[in-house]
XYZ file of C-alpha atoms in Angstrom:
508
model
C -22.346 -49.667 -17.702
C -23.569 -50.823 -14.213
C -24.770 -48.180 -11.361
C -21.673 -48.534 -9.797
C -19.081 -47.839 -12.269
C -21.987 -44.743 -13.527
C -21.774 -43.832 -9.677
C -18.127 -43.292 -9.494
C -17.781 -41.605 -13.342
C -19.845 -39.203 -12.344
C -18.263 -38.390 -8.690
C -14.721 -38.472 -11.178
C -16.407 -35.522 -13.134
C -17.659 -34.045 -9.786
C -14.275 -33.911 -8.606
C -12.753 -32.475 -11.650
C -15.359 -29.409 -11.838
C -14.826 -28.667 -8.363
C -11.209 -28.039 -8.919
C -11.930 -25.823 -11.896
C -14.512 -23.593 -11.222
C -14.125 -20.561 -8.981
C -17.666 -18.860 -8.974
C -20.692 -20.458 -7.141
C -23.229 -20.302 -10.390
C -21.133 -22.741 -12.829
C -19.824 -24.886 -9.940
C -23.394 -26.037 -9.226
C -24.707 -26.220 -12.893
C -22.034 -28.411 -13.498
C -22.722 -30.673 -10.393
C -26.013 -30.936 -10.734
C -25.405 -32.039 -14.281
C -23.754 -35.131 -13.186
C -25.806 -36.073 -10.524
C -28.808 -36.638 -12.716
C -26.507 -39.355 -14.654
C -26.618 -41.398 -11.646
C -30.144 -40.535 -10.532
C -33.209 -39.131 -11.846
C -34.131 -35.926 -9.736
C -36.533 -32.718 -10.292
C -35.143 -30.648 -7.840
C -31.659 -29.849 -6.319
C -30.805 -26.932 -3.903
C -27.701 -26.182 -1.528
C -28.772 -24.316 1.328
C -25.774 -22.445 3.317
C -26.138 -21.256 7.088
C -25.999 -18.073 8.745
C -25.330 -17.931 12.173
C -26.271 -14.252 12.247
C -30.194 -15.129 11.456
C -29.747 -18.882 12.495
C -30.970 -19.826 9.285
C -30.314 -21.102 6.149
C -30.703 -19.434 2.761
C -30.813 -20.674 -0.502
C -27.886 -20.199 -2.359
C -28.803 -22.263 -5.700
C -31.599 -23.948 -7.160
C -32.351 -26.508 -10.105
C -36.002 -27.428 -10.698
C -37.752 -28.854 -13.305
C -41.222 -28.199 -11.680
C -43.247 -26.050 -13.363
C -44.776 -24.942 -9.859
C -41.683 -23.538 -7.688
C -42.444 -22.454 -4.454
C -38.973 -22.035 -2.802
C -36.879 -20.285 -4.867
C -33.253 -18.998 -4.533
C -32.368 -16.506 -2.058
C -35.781 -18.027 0.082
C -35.038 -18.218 3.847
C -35.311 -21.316 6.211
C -35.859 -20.987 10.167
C -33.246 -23.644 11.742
C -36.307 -24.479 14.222
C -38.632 -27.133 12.762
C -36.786 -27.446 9.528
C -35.912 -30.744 7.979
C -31.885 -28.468 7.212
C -32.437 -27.820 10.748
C -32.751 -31.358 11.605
C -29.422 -32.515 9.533
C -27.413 -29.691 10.565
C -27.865 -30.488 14.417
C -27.420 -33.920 13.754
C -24.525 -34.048 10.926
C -26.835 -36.669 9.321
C -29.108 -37.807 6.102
C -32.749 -37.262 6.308
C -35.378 -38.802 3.707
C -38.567 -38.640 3.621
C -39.845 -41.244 0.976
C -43.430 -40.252 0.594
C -43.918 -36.981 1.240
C -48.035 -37.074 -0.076
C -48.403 -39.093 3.122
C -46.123 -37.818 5.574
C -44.710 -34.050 5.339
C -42.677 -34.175 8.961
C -40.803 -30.300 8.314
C -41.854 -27.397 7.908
C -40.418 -27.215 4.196
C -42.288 -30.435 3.550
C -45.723 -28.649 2.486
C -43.626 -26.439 -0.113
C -42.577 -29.063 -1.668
C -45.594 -31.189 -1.448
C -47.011 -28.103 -3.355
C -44.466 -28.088 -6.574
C -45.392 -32.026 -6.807
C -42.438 -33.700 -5.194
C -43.020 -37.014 -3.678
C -39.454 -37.878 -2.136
C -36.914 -35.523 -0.750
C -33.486 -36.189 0.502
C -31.679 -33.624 2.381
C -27.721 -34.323 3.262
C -25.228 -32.358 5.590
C -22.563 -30.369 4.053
C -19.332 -30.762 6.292
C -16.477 -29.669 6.330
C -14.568 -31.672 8.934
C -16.754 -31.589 11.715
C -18.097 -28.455 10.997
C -21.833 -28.044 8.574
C -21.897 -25.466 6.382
C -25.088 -26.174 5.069
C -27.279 -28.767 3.215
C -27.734 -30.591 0.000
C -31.422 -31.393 -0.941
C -32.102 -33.974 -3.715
C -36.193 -33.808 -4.345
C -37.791 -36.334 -7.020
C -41.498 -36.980 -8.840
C -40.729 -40.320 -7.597
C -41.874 -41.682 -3.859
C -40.224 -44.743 -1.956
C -36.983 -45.491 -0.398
C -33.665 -44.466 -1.887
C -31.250 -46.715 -3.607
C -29.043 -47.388 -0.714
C -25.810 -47.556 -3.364
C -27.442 -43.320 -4.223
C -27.315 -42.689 -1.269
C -23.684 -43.260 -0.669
C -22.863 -41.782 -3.806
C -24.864 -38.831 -2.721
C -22.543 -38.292 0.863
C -19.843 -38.518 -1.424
C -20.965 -35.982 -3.555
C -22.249 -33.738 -0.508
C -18.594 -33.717 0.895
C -16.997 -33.015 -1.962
C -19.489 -30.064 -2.274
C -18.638 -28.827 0.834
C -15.031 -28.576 0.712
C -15.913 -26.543 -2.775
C -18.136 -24.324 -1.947
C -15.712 -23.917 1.590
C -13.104 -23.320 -1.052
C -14.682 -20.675 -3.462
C -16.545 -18.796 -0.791
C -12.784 -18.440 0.248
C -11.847 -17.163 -3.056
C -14.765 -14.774 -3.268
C -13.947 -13.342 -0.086
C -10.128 -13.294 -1.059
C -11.200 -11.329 -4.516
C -13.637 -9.338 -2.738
C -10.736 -8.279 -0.223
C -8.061 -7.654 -2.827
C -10.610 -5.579 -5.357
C -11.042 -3.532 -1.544
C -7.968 -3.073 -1.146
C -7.387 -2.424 -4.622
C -9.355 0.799 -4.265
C -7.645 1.273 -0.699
C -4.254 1.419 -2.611
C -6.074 3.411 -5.183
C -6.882 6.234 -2.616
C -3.622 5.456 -0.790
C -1.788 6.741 -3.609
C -3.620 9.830 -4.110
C -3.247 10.762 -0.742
C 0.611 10.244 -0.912
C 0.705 11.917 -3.979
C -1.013 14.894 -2.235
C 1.436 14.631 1.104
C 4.380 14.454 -0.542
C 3.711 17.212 -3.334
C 2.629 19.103 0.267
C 3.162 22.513 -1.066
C 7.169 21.843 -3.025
C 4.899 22.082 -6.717
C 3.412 25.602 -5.485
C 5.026 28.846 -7.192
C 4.453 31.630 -9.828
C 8.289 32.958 -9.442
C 10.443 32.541 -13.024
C 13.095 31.054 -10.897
C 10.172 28.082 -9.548
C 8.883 27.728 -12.923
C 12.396 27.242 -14.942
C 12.908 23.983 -12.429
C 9.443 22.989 -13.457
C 9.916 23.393 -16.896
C 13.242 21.291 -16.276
C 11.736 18.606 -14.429
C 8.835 18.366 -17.344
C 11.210 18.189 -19.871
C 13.534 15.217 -18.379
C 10.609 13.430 -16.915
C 9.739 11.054 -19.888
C 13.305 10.045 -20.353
C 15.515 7.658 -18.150
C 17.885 10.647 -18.388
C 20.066 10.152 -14.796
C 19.136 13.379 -12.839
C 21.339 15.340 -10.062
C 19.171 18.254 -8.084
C 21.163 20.890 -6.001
C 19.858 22.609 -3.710
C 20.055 24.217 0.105
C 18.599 21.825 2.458
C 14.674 22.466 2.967
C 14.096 23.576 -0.802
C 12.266 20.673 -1.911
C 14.650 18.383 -3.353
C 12.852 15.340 -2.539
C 9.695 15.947 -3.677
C 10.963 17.232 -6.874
C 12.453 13.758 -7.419
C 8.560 12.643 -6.689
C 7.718 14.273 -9.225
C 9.515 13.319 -12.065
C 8.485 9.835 -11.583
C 4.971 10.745 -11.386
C 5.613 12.583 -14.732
C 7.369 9.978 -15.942
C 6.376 6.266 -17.657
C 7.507 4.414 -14.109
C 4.860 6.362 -11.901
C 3.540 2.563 -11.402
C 6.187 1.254 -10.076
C 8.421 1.774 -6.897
C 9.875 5.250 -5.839
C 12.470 4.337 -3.387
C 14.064 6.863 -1.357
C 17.604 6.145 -0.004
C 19.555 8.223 2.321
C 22.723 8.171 2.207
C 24.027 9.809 5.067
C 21.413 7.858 7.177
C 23.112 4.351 6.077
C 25.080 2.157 9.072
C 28.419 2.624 7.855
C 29.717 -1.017 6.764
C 26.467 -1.744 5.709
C 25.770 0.738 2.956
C 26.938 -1.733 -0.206
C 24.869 -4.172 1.301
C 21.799 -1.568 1.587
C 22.165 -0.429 -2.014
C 23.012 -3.704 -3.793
C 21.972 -6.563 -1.555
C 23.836 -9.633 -0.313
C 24.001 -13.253 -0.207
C 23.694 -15.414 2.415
C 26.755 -15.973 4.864
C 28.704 -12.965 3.676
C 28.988 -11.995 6.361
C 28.567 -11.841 9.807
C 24.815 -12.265 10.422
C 23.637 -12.484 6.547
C 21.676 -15.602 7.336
C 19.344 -15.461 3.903
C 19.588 -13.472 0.592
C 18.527 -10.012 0.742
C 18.178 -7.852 -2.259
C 19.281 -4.647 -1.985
C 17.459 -0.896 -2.578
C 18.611 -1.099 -6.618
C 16.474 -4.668 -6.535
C 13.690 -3.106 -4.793
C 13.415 -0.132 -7.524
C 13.520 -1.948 -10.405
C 10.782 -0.752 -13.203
C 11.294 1.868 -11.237
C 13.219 4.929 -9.804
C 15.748 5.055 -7.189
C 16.340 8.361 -5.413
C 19.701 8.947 -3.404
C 19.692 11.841 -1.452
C 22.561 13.505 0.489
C 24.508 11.503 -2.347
C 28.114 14.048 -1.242
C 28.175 11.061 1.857
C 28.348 8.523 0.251
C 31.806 5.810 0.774
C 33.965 6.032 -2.622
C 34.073 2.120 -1.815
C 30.337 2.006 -2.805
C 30.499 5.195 -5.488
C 32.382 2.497 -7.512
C 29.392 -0.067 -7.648
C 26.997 2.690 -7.730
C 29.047 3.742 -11.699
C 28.523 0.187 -12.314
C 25.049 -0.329 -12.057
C 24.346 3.144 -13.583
C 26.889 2.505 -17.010
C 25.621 -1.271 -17.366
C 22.526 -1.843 -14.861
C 24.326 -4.957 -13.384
C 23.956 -4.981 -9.193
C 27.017 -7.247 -7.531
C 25.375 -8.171 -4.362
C 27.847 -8.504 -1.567
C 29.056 -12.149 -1.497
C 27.705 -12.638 -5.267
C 28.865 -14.349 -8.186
C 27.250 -13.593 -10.302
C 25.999 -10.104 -11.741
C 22.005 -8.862 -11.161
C 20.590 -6.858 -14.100
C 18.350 -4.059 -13.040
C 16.410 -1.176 -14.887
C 16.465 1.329 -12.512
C 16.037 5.040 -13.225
C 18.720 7.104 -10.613
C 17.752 10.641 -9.662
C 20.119 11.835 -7.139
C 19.809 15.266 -4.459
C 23.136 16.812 -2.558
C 23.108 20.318 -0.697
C 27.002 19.887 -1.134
C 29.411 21.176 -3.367
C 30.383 17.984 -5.271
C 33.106 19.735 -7.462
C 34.787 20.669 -4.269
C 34.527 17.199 -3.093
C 35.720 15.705 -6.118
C 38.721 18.252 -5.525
C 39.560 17.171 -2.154
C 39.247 13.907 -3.454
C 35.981 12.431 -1.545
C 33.866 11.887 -4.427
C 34.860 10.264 -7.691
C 34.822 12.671 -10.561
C 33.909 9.882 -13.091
C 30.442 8.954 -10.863
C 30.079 13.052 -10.192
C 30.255 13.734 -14.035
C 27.519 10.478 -14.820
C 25.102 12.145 -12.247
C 25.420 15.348 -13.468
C 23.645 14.507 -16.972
C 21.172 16.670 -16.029
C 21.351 19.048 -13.385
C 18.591 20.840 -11.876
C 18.953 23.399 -9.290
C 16.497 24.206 -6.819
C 16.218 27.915 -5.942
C 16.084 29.038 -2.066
C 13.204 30.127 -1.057
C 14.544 33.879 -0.503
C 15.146 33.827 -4.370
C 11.744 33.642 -4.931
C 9.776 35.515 -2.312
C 7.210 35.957 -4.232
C 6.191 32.921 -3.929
C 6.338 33.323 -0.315
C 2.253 34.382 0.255
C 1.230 31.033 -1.760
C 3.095 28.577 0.046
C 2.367 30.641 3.288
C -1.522 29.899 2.186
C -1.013 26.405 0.773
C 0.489 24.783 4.455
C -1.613 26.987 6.225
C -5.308 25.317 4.542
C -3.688 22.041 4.514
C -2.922 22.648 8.308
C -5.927 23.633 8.943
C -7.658 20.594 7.222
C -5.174 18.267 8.891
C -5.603 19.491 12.363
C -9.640 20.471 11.420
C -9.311 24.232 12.577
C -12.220 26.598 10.984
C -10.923 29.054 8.646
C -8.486 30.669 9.286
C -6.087 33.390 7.923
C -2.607 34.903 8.006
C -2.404 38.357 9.561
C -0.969 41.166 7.294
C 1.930 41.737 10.034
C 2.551 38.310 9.740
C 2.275 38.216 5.892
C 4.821 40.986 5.871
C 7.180 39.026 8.316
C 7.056 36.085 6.399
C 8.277 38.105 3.094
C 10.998 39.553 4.791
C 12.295 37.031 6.351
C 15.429 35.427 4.861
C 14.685 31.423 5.257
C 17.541 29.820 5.505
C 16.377 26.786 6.230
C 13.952 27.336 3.116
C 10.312 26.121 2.324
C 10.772 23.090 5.032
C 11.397 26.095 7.336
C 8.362 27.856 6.240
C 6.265 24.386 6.618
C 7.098 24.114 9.604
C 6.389 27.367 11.312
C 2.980 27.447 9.912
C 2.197 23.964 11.533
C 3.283 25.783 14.678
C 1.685 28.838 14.409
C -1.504 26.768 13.395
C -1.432 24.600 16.783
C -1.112 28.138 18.970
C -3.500 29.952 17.036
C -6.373 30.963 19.404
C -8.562 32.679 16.853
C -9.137 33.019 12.879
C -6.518 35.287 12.769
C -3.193 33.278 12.725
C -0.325 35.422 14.166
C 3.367 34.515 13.093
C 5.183 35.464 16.381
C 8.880 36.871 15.535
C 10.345 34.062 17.751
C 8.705 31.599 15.563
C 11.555 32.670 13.248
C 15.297 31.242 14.034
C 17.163 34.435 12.639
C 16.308 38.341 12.772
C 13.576 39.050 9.871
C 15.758 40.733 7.417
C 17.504 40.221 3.908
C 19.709 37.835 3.695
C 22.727 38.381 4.238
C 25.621 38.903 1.555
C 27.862 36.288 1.200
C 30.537 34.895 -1.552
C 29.404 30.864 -1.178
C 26.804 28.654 -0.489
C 28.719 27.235 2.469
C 28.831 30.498 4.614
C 25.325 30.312 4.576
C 24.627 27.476 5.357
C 27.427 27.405 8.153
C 25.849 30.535 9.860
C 22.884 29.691 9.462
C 23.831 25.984 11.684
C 25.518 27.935 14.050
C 22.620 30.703 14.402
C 19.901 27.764 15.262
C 22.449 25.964 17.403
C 22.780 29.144 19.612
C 19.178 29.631 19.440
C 18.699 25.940 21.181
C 21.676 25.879 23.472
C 23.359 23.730 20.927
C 20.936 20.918 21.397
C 20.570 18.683 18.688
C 18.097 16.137 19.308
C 15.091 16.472 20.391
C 11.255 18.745 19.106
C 12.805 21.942 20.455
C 16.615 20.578 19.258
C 18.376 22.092 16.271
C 17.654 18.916 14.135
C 14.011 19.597 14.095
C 14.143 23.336 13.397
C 15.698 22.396 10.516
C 14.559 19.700 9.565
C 17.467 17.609 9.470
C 17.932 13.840 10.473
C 20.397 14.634 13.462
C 22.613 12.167 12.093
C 22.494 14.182 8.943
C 23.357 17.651 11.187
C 26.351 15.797 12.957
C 28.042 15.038 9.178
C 26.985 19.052 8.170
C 28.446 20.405 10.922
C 32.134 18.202 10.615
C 32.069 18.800 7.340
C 31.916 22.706 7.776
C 33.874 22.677 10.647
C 31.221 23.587 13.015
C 31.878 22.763 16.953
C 30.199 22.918 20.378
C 31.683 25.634 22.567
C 34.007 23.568 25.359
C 32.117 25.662 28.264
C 28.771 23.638 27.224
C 27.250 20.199 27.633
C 26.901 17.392 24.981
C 22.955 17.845 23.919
């Protein structure tokens, strides 16, 4: 086999370990392994430049000297250096006889492990050098001009490698990072949005506990009821975090927040052109949650045109995206959250009573927070350290006066309510003492008050805050943020109980 036809075998095999290595270590061993098929050599090196130092370091080393002077990891000065020299000029350098002549600084190390010839050759990667490739031998005298080419050939091909898995290391290096990011993402979501909902001691907290333990493991469908503020929400978080999904998505959908016309294609996706402005497919929140759980809250709002598909998907896991042919399978777990009377609704003929009775699998109601008020003092302790962490206040504690308030006070707009007047409370605070102000409070710290159903309540309690803020809805100060409502979501509350703005005042 002639030099030539050895030449290009070997820059064949040089080519094909390139493509399948993806660490530095075994993607020189194996190149400097075929080199020495073509040429006889006693040293080989790839130096790689840092433009922070303006040097070059040695990033790998093959020697068959028994005296080795520049090892891996040794440092060359750009200035005066024969790497120097090829990196300024994108060129080969040899020096043939390096007993007589040592023209680099370099030179005398390797006149030192016994070399007599050294090559060095740019690495480039399109016009740019990245470093060099140093070929040293026992033998002296000029190169074989046909080695020489098949050394540039080999140096580029180098280049573009070691361009290539210095890439991937950084890419690896990157994703492990932001592995561990994610990691401690996680946790910290895990700690907002359990953000004092899995605090209580009261029989009434730990029966939904025990509940939400029990039906955690199982893809059982789950409906929680509740008064708006009591934690619905983050009771759904938990059960997936209890449950075998916690690794996969938890998406929230609410569905009193959905653009009306739009909510089938929010829930089950669509194909492209059907309709107006659907230029590309775009699954849907049932796609999105698949492995996983799905969480519909304010579920009472949804359109009975969609509470049809919803049955669907939840008797057969099949999606029908809008404009689709053909069905999508999905293995979704559904946990849905209402503050509504759903029985009534199914009554009055605004919620299907064959979807109502496939939610209602497993029920779990949520008790308001003046049903336990003994758990009152924990939560009141729980936001008020995380507050003070969040906002980095020293310590700081609840007066007893404000203690007692707290207890007595009826929170209607339940532990949401409580949340928030701590964070408020927190910001004033001018000392260690924190004082809870009886304005801080929407409604008159008392009992509260008797009532036959649910909806009174919660349609005196709208009314109350809307007096309290001149019946302005939006806004920090509106009614919407005392109680912690979308606005959107306190618009649909307040037709829905009949609740409207005195003529004598503005729009807010």
């Amino acid at each position: 086999m002639g030099d030539n036809e050895a030449s290009y075998r070997a820059l064949l095999a040089v080519t094909n370990v390139l493509n399948s290595q993806r660490d530095t270590d075994s993607l020189w061993r194996a190149i400097t392994e075929q080199i020495r098929k073509v040429l006889s050599w006693e040293r080989a090196g790839i130096t790689l430049y840092h433009p922070e130092t303006d040097s070059f370091r040695f990033h790998a080393v093959e020697t068959n000297m028994p005296n080795r002077v520049l090892q891996r990891d040794a440092v060359i000065p750009k200035a005066g250096s024969a790497v120097g020299w090829v990196y300024e000029h994108r060129a080969i350098h040899v020096r043939p006889d390096l007993h007589r002549e040592r023209v680099f600084l370099e030179d005398q190390y390797y006149a030192q492990e016994g070399l007599g010839r050294m090559i060095n050759l740019p690495l480039l990667v399109g016009d740019a050098c990245i470093g060099t490739l140093n070929i040293g031998s026992v033998e002296r005298g000029e190169p074989d001009p046909g080695h020489l080419e098949f050394l540039q050939l080999v140096a580029t091909q180098i280049a573009y490698a070691v361009d290539h898995v210095k890439s991937y290391e950084q890419i690896d290096k990157l994703r492990h990072q932001l592995a561990r990011e994610n990691a401690y993402l996680v946790e910290e979501l895990k700690l907002t949005h359990n953000f004092g909902a899995m605090v209580g001691l009261s029989a009434a907290f730990r029966k939904g506990m025990a509940q939400a333990e029990a039906v955690a493991p199982t893809s059982t469908t789950v409906l929680i009821t509740g008064e708006t503020g009591t934690g619905k929400e983050l009771m759904a978080r938990a059960i997936h975090e209890l449950s075998p999904r916690r690794d996969k998505p938890f998406i929230r959908v609410n569905c009193a927040a959905l653009p009306m016309g739009l909510v089938e294609s929010e829930l089950f996706g669509h194909e492209r052109g059907a309709f107006t402005g659907a230029d590309q497919r775009r699954p849907g929140r049932f796609e999105l949650a698949n492995g996983g759980t799905l969480f519909l809250d304010e579920i009472g709002e949804m359109p009975l045109e969609a509470q049809a598909k919803l049955l669907r998907v939840l008797e057969d896991g099949l999606v029908d995206r809008v404009g689709g042919t053909r069905p999508v399978p999905v293995d979704v777990r559904v946990i849905a959250a209402t503050n509504s009377d759903l029985v009534a609704a199914v009554s009055d003929g605004q919620f299907r009573s064959d979807l109502y009775y496939r939610l209602h699998v497993f029920p779990i109601l949520l008790p308001p927070l003046r049903d336990r008020r003994e758990d009152i003092p924990l939560l009141a302790r729980h936001f008020l350290e995380a507050y003070r962490v969040k906002l980095k206040r020293p310590a700081l504690e609840l007066s007893a006066d404000s203690m007692d308030r707290l207890t007595r006070y009826a929170w209607p707009g339940n532990v949401r309510e409580l949340q928030n007047v701590i964070e408020r409370a927190v910001i004033l605070a001018r000392s260690p003492v924190v004082d809870i102000e009886p304005q801080f409070l929407s409604t008159p710290a008392s009992p509260a008050e008797p009532s036959s159903n649910l909806t009174d309540i919660e349609r005196r309690h709208i009314v109350r805050v809307l007096e309290s803020t001149h019946w302005r809805i939006y806004g920090p100060q509106g009614a919407a943020a005392q109680l912690g409502m979308n606005p959107s979501t306190l618009r649909s509350r307040m037709k829905k109980l009949g609740v409207t703005r005195p003529a004598n005042l503005p729009i807010a």
